[in-house]
PDB file of C-alpha atoms and ligand atoms in Angstrom:
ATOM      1  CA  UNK A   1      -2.392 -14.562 -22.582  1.00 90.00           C
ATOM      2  CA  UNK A   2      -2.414 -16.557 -19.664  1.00 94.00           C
ATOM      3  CA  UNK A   3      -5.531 -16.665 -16.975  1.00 97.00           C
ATOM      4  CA  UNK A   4      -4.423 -16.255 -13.039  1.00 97.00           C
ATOM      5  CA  UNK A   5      -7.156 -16.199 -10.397  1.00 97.00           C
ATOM      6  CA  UNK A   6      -6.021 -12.830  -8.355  1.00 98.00           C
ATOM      7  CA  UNK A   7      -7.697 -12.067  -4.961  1.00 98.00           C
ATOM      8  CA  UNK A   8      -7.645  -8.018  -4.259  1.00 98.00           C
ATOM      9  CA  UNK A   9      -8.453  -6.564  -1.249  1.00 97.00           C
ATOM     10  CA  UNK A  10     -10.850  -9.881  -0.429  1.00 96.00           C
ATOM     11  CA  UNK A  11     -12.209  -9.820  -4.277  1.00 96.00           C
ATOM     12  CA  UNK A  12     -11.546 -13.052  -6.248  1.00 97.00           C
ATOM     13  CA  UNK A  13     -11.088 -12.832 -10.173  1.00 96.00           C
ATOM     14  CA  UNK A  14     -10.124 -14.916 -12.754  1.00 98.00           C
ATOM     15  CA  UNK A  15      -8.034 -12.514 -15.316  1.00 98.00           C
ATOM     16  CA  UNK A  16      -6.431 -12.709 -18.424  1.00 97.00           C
ATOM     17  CA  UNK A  17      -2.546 -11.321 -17.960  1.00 98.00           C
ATOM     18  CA  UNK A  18       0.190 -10.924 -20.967  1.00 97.00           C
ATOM     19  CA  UNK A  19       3.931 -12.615 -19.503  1.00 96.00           C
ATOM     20  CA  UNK A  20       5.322  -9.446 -19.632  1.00 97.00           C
ATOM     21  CA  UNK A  21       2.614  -7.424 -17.894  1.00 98.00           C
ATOM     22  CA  UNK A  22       3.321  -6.250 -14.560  1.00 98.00           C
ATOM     23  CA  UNK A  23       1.461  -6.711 -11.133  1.00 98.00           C
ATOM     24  CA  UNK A  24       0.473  -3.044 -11.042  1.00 98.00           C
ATOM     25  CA  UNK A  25      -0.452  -3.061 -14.459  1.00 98.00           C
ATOM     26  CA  UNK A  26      -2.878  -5.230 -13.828  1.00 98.00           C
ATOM     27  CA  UNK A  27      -4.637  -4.331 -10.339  1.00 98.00           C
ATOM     28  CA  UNK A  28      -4.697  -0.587 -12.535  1.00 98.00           C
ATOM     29  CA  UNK A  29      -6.132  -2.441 -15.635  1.00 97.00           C
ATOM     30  CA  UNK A  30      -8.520  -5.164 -13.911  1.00 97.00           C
ATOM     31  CA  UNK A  31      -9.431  -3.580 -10.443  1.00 97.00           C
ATOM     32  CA  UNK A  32      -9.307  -0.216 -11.185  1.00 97.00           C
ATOM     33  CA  UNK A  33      -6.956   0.120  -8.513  1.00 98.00           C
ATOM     34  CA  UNK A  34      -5.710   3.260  -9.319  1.00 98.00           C
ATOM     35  CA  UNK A  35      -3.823   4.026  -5.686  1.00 97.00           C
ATOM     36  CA  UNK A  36      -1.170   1.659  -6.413  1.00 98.00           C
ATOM     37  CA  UNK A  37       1.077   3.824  -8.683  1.00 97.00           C
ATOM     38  CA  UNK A  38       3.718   3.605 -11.320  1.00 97.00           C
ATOM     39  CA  UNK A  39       6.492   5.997 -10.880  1.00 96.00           C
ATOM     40  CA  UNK A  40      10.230   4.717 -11.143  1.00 97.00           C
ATOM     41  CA  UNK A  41       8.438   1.526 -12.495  1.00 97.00           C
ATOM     42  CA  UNK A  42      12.196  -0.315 -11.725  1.00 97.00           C
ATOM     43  CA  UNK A  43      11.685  -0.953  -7.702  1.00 97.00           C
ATOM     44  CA  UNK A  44      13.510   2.451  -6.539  1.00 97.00           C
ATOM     45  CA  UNK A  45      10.506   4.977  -5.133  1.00 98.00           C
ATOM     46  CA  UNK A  46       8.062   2.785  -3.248  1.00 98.00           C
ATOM     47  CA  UNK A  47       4.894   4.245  -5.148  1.00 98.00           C
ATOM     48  CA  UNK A  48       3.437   1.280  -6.177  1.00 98.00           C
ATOM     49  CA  UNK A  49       3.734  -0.505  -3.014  1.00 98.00           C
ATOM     50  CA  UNK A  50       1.269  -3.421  -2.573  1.00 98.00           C
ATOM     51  CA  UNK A  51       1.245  -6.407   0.209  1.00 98.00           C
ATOM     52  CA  UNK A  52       1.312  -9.471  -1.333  1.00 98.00           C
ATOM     53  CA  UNK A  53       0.126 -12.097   1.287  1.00 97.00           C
ATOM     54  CA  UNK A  54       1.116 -10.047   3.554  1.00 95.00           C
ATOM     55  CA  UNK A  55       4.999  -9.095   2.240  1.00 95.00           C
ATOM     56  CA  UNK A  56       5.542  -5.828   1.541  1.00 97.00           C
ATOM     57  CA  UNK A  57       6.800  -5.484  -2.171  1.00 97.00           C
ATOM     58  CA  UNK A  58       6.809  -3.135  -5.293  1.00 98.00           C
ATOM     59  CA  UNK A  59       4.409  -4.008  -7.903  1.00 98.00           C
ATOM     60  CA  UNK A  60       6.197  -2.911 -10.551  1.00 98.00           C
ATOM     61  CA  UNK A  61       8.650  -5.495 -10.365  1.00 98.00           C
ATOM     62  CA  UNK A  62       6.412  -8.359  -9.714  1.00 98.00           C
ATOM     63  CA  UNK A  63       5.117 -10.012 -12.749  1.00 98.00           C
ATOM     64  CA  UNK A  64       1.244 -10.739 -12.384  1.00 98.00           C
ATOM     65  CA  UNK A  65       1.444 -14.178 -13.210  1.00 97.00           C
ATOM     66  CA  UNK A  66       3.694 -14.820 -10.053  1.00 97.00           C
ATOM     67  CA  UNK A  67       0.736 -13.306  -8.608  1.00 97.00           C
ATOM     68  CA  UNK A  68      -1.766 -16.252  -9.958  1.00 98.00           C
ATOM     69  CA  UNK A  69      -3.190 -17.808  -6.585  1.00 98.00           C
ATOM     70  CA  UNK A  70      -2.268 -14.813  -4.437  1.00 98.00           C
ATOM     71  CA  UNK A  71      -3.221 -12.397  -1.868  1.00 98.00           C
ATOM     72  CA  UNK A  72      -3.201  -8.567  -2.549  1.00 98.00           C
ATOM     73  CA  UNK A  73      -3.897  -5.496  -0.599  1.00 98.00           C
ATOM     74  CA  UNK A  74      -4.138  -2.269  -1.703  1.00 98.00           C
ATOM     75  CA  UNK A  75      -4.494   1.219  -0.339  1.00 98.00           C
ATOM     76  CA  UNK A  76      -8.354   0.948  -1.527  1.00 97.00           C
ATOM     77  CA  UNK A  77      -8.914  -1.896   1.452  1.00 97.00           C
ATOM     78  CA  UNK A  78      -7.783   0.216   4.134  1.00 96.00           C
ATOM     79  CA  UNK A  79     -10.445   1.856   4.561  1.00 94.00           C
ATOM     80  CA  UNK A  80     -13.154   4.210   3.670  1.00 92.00           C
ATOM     81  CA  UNK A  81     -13.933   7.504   2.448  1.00 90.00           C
ATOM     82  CA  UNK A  82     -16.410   7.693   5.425  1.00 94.00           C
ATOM     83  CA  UNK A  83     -14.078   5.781   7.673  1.00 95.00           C
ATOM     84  CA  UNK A  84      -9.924   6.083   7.215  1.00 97.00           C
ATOM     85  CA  UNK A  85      -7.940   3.269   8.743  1.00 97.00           C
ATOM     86  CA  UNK A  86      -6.305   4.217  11.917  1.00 97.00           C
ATOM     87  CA  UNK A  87      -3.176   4.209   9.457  1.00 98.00           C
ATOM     88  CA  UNK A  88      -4.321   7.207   7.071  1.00 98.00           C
ATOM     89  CA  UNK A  89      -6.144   9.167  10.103  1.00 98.00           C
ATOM     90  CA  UNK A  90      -3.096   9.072  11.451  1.00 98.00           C
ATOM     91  CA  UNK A  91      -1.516  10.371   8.114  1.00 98.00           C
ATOM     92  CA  UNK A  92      -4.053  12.832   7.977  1.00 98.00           C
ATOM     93  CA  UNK A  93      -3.783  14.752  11.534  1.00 98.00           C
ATOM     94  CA  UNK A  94      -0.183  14.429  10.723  1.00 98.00           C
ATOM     95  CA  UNK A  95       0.250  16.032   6.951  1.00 97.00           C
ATOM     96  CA  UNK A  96       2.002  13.183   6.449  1.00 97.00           C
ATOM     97  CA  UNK A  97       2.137  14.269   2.460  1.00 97.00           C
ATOM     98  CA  UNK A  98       2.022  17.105   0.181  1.00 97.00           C
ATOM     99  CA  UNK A  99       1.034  16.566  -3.190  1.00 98.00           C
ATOM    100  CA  UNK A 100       0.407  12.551  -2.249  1.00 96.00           C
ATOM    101  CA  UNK A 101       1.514  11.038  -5.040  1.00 97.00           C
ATOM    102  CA  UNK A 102       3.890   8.767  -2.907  1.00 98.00           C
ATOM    103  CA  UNK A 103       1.001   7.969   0.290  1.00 98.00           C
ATOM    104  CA  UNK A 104      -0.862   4.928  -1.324  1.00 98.00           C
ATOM    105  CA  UNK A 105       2.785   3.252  -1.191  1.00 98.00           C
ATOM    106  CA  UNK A 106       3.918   4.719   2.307  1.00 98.00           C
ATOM    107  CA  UNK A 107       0.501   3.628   3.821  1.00 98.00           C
ATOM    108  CA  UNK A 108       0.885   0.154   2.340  1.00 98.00           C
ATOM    109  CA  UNK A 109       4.582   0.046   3.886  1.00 98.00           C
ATOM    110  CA  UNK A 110       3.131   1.482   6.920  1.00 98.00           C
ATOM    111  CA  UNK A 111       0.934  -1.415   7.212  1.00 98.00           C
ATOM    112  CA  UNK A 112       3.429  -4.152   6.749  1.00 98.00           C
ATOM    113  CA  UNK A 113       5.989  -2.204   9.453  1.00 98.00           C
ATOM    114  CA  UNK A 114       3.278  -2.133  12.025  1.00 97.00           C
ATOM    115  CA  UNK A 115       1.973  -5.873  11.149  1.00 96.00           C
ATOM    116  CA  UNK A 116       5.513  -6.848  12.349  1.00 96.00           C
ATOM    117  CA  UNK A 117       6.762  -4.649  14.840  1.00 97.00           C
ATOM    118  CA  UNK A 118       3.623  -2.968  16.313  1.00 97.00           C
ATOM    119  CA  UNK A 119       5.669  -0.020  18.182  1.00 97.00           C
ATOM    120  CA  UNK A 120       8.661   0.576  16.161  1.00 98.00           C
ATOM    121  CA  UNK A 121      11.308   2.936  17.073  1.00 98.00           C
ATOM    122  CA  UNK A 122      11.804   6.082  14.860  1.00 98.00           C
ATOM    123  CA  UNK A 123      15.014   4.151  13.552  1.00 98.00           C
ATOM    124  CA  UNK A 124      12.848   1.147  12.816  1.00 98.00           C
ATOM    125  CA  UNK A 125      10.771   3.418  10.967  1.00 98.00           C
ATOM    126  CA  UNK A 126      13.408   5.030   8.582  1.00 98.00           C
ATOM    127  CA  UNK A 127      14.991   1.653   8.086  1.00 98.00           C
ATOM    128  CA  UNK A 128      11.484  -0.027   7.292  1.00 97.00           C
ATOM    129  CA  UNK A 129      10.093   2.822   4.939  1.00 98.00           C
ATOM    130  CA  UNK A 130      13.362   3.395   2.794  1.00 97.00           C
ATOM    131  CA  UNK A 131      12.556   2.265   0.358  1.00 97.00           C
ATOM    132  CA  UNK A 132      10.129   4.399  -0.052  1.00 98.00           C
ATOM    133  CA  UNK A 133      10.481   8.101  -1.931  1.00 98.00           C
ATOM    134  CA  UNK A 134       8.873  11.214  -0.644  1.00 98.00           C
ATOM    135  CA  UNK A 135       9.521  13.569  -3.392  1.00 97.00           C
ATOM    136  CA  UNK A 136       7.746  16.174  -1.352  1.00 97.00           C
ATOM    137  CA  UNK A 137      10.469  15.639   1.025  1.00 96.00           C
ATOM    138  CA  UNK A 138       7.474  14.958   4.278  1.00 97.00           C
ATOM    139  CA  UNK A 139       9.413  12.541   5.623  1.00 98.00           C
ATOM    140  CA  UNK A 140       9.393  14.519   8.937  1.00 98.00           C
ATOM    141  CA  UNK A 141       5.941  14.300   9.141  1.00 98.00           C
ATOM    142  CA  UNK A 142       5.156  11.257   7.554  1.00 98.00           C
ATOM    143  CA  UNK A 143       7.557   9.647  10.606  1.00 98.00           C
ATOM    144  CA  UNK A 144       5.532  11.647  13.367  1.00 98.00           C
ATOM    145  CA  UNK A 145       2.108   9.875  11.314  1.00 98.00           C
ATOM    146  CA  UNK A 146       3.945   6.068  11.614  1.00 98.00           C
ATOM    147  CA  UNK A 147       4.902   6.722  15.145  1.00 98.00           C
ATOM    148  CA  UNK A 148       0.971   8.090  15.815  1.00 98.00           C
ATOM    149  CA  UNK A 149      -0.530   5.245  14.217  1.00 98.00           C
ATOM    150  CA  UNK A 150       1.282   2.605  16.022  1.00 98.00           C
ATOM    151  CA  UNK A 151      -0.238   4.109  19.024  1.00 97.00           C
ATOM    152  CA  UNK A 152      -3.645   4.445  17.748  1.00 96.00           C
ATOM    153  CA  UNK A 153      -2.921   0.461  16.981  1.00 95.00           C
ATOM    154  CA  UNK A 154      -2.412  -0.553  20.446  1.00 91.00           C
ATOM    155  CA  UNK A 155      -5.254   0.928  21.833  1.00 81.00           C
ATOM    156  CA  UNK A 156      -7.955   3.121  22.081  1.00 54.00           C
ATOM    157  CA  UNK A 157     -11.329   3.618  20.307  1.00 44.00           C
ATOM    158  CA  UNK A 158      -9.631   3.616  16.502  1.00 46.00           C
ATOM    159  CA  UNK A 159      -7.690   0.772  17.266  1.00 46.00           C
ATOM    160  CA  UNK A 160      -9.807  -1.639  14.762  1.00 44.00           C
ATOM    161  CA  UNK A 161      -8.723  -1.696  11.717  1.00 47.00           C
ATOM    162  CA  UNK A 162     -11.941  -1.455   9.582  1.00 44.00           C
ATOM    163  CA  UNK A 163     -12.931  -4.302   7.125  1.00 41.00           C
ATOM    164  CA  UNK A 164     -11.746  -4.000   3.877  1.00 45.00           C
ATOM    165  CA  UNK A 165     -13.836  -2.949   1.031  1.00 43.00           C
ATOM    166  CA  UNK A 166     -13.786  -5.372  -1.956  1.00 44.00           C
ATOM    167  CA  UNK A 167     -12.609  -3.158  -5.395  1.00 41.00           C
ATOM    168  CA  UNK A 168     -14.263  -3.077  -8.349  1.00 36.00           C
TER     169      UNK A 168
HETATM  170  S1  FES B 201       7.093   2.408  -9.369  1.00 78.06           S
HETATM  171 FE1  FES B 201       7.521   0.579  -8.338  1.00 78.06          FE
HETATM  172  S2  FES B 201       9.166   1.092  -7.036  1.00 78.06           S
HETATM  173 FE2  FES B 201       8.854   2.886  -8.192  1.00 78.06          FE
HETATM  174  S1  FES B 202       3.827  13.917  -0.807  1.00 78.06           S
HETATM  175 FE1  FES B 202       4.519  14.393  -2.809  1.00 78.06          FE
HETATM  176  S2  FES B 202       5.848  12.750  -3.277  1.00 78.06           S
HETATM  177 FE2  FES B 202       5.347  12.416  -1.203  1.00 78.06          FE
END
Protein backbone atom coordinates (compact mmCIF):
# COMPACT_ATOMS: atom_id res chain seq x y z
CA UNK A 1 0.00 0.00 0.00
CA UNK A 2 1.25 3.28 -0.39
CA UNK A 3 -0.24 6.57 1.59
CA UNK A 4 -1.02 9.82 -0.80
CA UNK A 5 -2.52 12.92 0.80
CA UNK A 6 -5.63 13.55 -1.79
CA UNK A 7 -7.57 16.88 -1.57
CA UNK A 8 -11.42 16.35 -2.93
CA UNK A 9 -13.62 18.91 -3.56
CA UNK A 10 -11.55 21.22 -0.77
CA UNK A 11 -11.31 17.97 1.70
CA UNK A 12 -7.73 16.92 2.60
CA UNK A 13 -7.00 13.12 3.40
CA UNK A 14 -4.25 11.09 3.92
CA UNK A 15 -5.24 7.51 2.21
CA UNK A 16 -3.90 4.30 1.82
CA UNK A 17 -3.94 3.37 -2.23
CA UNK A 18 -2.78 -0.19 -3.84
CA UNK A 19 -0.24 0.73 -7.26
CA UNK A 20 -2.65 -0.65 -9.32
CA UNK A 21 -5.78 1.04 -7.97
CA UNK A 22 -7.27 3.61 -10.01
CA UNK A 23 -8.16 7.37 -9.31
CA UNK A 24 -11.88 6.64 -9.43
CA UNK A 25 -11.51 3.71 -7.47
CA UNK A 26 -10.47 5.52 -4.90
CA UNK A 27 -12.58 8.92 -4.67
CA UNK A 28 -15.61 5.82 -4.91
CA UNK A 29 -13.78 3.84 -2.10
CA UNK A 30 -12.44 6.81 0.23
CA UNK A 31 -14.89 9.78 -0.49
CA UNK A 32 -17.79 8.09 -1.26
CA UNK A 33 -17.82 9.89 -4.35
CA UNK A 34 -20.12 7.93 -6.06
CA UNK A 35 -20.90 10.60 -9.16
CA UNK A 36 -17.68 9.96 -10.69
CA UNK A 37 -18.45 6.68 -12.57
CA UNK A 38 -16.83 3.66 -14.06
CA UNK A 39 -18.17 2.69 -17.36
CA UNK A 40 -15.66 1.90 -20.32
CA UNK A 41 -13.08 2.01 -17.40
CA UNK A 42 -10.25 2.34 -20.57
CA UNK A 43 -10.63 6.37 -21.24
CA UNK A 44 -13.37 6.01 -24.18
CA UNK A 45 -16.99 7.32 -22.59
CA UNK A 46 -16.18 10.30 -20.40
CA UNK A 47 -18.23 8.90 -17.30
CA UNK A 48 -15.80 9.16 -14.85
CA UNK A 49 -14.68 12.53 -15.67
CA UNK A 50 -12.93 14.39 -12.80
CA UNK A 51 -10.74 17.83 -12.88
CA UNK A 52 -7.60 17.27 -11.62
CA UNK A 53 -6.11 20.75 -10.69
CA UNK A 54 -8.10 22.01 -12.87
CA UNK A 55 -7.39 19.56 -16.23
CA UNK A 56 -10.07 17.84 -17.36
CA UNK A 57 -9.23 14.00 -17.39
CA UNK A 58 -10.77 10.43 -17.02
CA UNK A 59 -10.27 8.85 -13.76
CA UNK A 60 -10.15 5.65 -14.81
CA UNK A 61 -6.97 5.96 -16.41
CA UNK A 62 -5.23 7.95 -13.82
CA UNK A 63 -3.56 5.93 -11.22
CA UNK A 64 -4.28 7.43 -7.63
CA UNK A 65 -0.89 7.62 -6.63
CA UNK A 66 -0.15 10.17 -9.52
CA UNK A 67 -2.84 11.80 -7.71
CA UNK A 68 -0.72 12.01 -4.21
CA UNK A 69 -0.44 15.93 -3.60
CA UNK A 70 -3.30 16.83 -5.94
CA UNK A 71 -6.35 18.74 -6.55
CA UNK A 72 -9.73 17.00 -7.37
CA UNK A 73 -13.17 18.08 -8.19
CA UNK A 74 -16.01 16.19 -8.48
CA UNK A 75 -19.60 16.53 -9.53
CA UNK A 76 -20.44 16.45 -5.57
CA UNK A 77 -18.60 20.17 -5.27
CA UNK A 78 -20.68 21.76 -7.73
CA UNK A 79 -23.18 22.34 -5.89
CA UNK A 80 -26.10 21.50 -3.78
CA UNK A 81 -29.15 19.60 -3.55
CA UNK A 82 -30.75 22.91 -2.32
CA UNK A 83 -28.64 24.97 -4.66
CA UNK A 84 -27.41 23.44 -8.36
CA UNK A 85 -24.45 25.18 -9.90
CA UNK A 86 -25.39 27.44 -12.67
CA UNK A 87 -23.83 24.40 -14.71
CA UNK A 88 -26.51 21.61 -13.70
CA UNK A 89 -29.53 24.29 -13.55
CA UNK A 90 -28.66 24.82 -16.73
CA UNK A 91 -28.66 20.97 -17.42
CA UNK A 92 -31.76 20.75 -15.74
CA UNK A 93 -34.13 23.42 -17.65
CA UNK A 94 -32.45 21.88 -20.57
CA UNK A 95 -33.03 17.82 -20.16
CA UNK A 96 -29.72 17.75 -20.83
CA UNK A 97 -29.88 13.71 -19.95
CA UNK A 98 -32.08 10.81 -19.86
CA UNK A 99 -31.26 8.09 -17.73
CA UNK A 100 -27.97 10.27 -16.39
CA UNK A 101 -25.65 7.86 -16.08
CA UNK A 102 -23.17 9.91 -18.32
CA UNK A 103 -24.05 13.80 -16.53
CA UNK A 104 -21.58 13.65 -13.50
CA UNK A 105 -18.82 13.36 -16.40
CA UNK A 106 -20.47 15.89 -18.96
CA UNK A 107 -20.93 18.45 -16.06
CA UNK A 108 -17.31 17.99 -15.00
CA UNK A 109 -16.26 18.54 -18.82
CA UNK A 110 -18.67 21.29 -18.88
CA UNK A 111 -16.82 22.94 -16.20
CA UNK A 112 -13.36 22.69 -17.59
CA UNK A 113 -14.81 24.00 -21.31
CA UNK A 114 -16.30 27.03 -19.70
CA UNK A 115 -13.14 27.62 -17.23
CA UNK A 116 -11.27 28.14 -20.57
CA UNK A 117 -13.36 29.50 -23.10
CA UNK A 118 -16.26 31.15 -21.18
CA UNK A 119 -18.64 31.52 -24.43
CA UNK A 120 -17.77 28.74 -26.65
CA UNK A 121 -19.22 28.26 -29.98
CA UNK A 122 -21.50 25.18 -30.55
CA UNK A 123 -18.37 23.74 -32.52
CA UNK A 124 -16.21 24.46 -29.52
CA UNK A 125 -18.64 22.60 -27.64
CA UNK A 126 -18.75 19.28 -29.69
CA UNK A 127 -15.01 19.41 -30.06
CA UNK A 128 -14.51 20.02 -26.17
CA UNK A 129 -17.14 17.36 -24.91
CA UNK A 130 -16.12 14.41 -27.33
CA UNK A 131 -14.88 12.68 -25.51
CA UNK A 132 -17.59 12.28 -23.74
CA UNK A 133 -20.50 9.38 -24.44
CA UNK A 134 -24.17 10.07 -24.23
CA UNK A 135 -25.57 6.68 -24.56
CA UNK A 136 -28.97 8.25 -24.31
CA UNK A 137 -28.02 9.94 -27.41
CA UNK A 138 -29.05 13.88 -25.56
CA UNK A 139 -26.44 15.35 -27.11
CA UNK A 140 -28.91 17.85 -28.70
CA UNK A 141 -29.93 18.95 -25.57
CA UNK A 142 -27.09 18.55 -23.53
CA UNK A 143 -25.39 21.25 -26.27
CA UNK A 144 -28.46 23.72 -25.87
CA UNK A 145 -27.60 23.18 -21.62
CA UNK A 146 -23.53 24.11 -22.36
CA UNK A 147 -24.50 26.95 -24.55
CA UNK A 148 -27.23 28.14 -21.57
CA UNK A 149 -24.82 27.85 -18.93
CA UNK A 150 -22.13 29.84 -20.45
CA UNK A 151 -24.62 32.56 -20.45
CA UNK A 152 -25.84 32.12 -17.04
CA UNK A 153 -21.78 32.38 -16.38
CA UNK A 154 -21.36 35.76 -17.69
CA UNK A 155 -23.96 37.31 -15.96
CA UNK A 156 -26.95 37.57 -14.18
CA UNK A 157 -28.20 36.61 -10.67
CA UNK A 158 -26.87 32.67 -10.98
CA UNK A 159 -23.75 33.73 -12.23
CA UNK A 160 -21.76 32.63 -8.85
CA UNK A 161 -20.74 29.56 -8.83
CA UNK A 162 -21.64 28.31 -5.28
CA UNK A 163 -18.88 27.10 -2.82
CA UNK A 164 -18.11 23.72 -2.93
CA UNK A 165 -19.23 21.29 -0.39
CA UNK A 166 -16.40 19.22 1.19
CA UNK A 167 -17.35 15.11 0.64
CA UNK A 168 -17.41 12.76 3.08
S1 LIG B 1 -14.96 4.98 -17.43
FE1 LIG B 1 -13.34 6.36 -17.67
S2 LIG B 1 -13.50 7.01 -19.72
FE2 LIG B 1 -15.03 5.50 -19.54
S1 LIG C 1 -28.34 10.37 -20.32
FE1 LIG C 1 -28.15 8.21 -20.43
S2 LIG C 1 -26.09 7.93 -21.04
FE2 LIG C 1 -26.36 10.07 -21.17
Amino acid sequence: MQLIELTVNGLSRQVAVRPEETLVEVLRREFQAYGVRESCGVGMCGACTVLVDGQSLSSCLMLAGFADGLAVETVEGLGTIDHLSPIQQAFVDHTGFQCSYCTPGFLMATKALLANNPRPTPDEVREALAGNVCRCGSYANILEAVLDAADRLAGGVDAVEPAATPAG
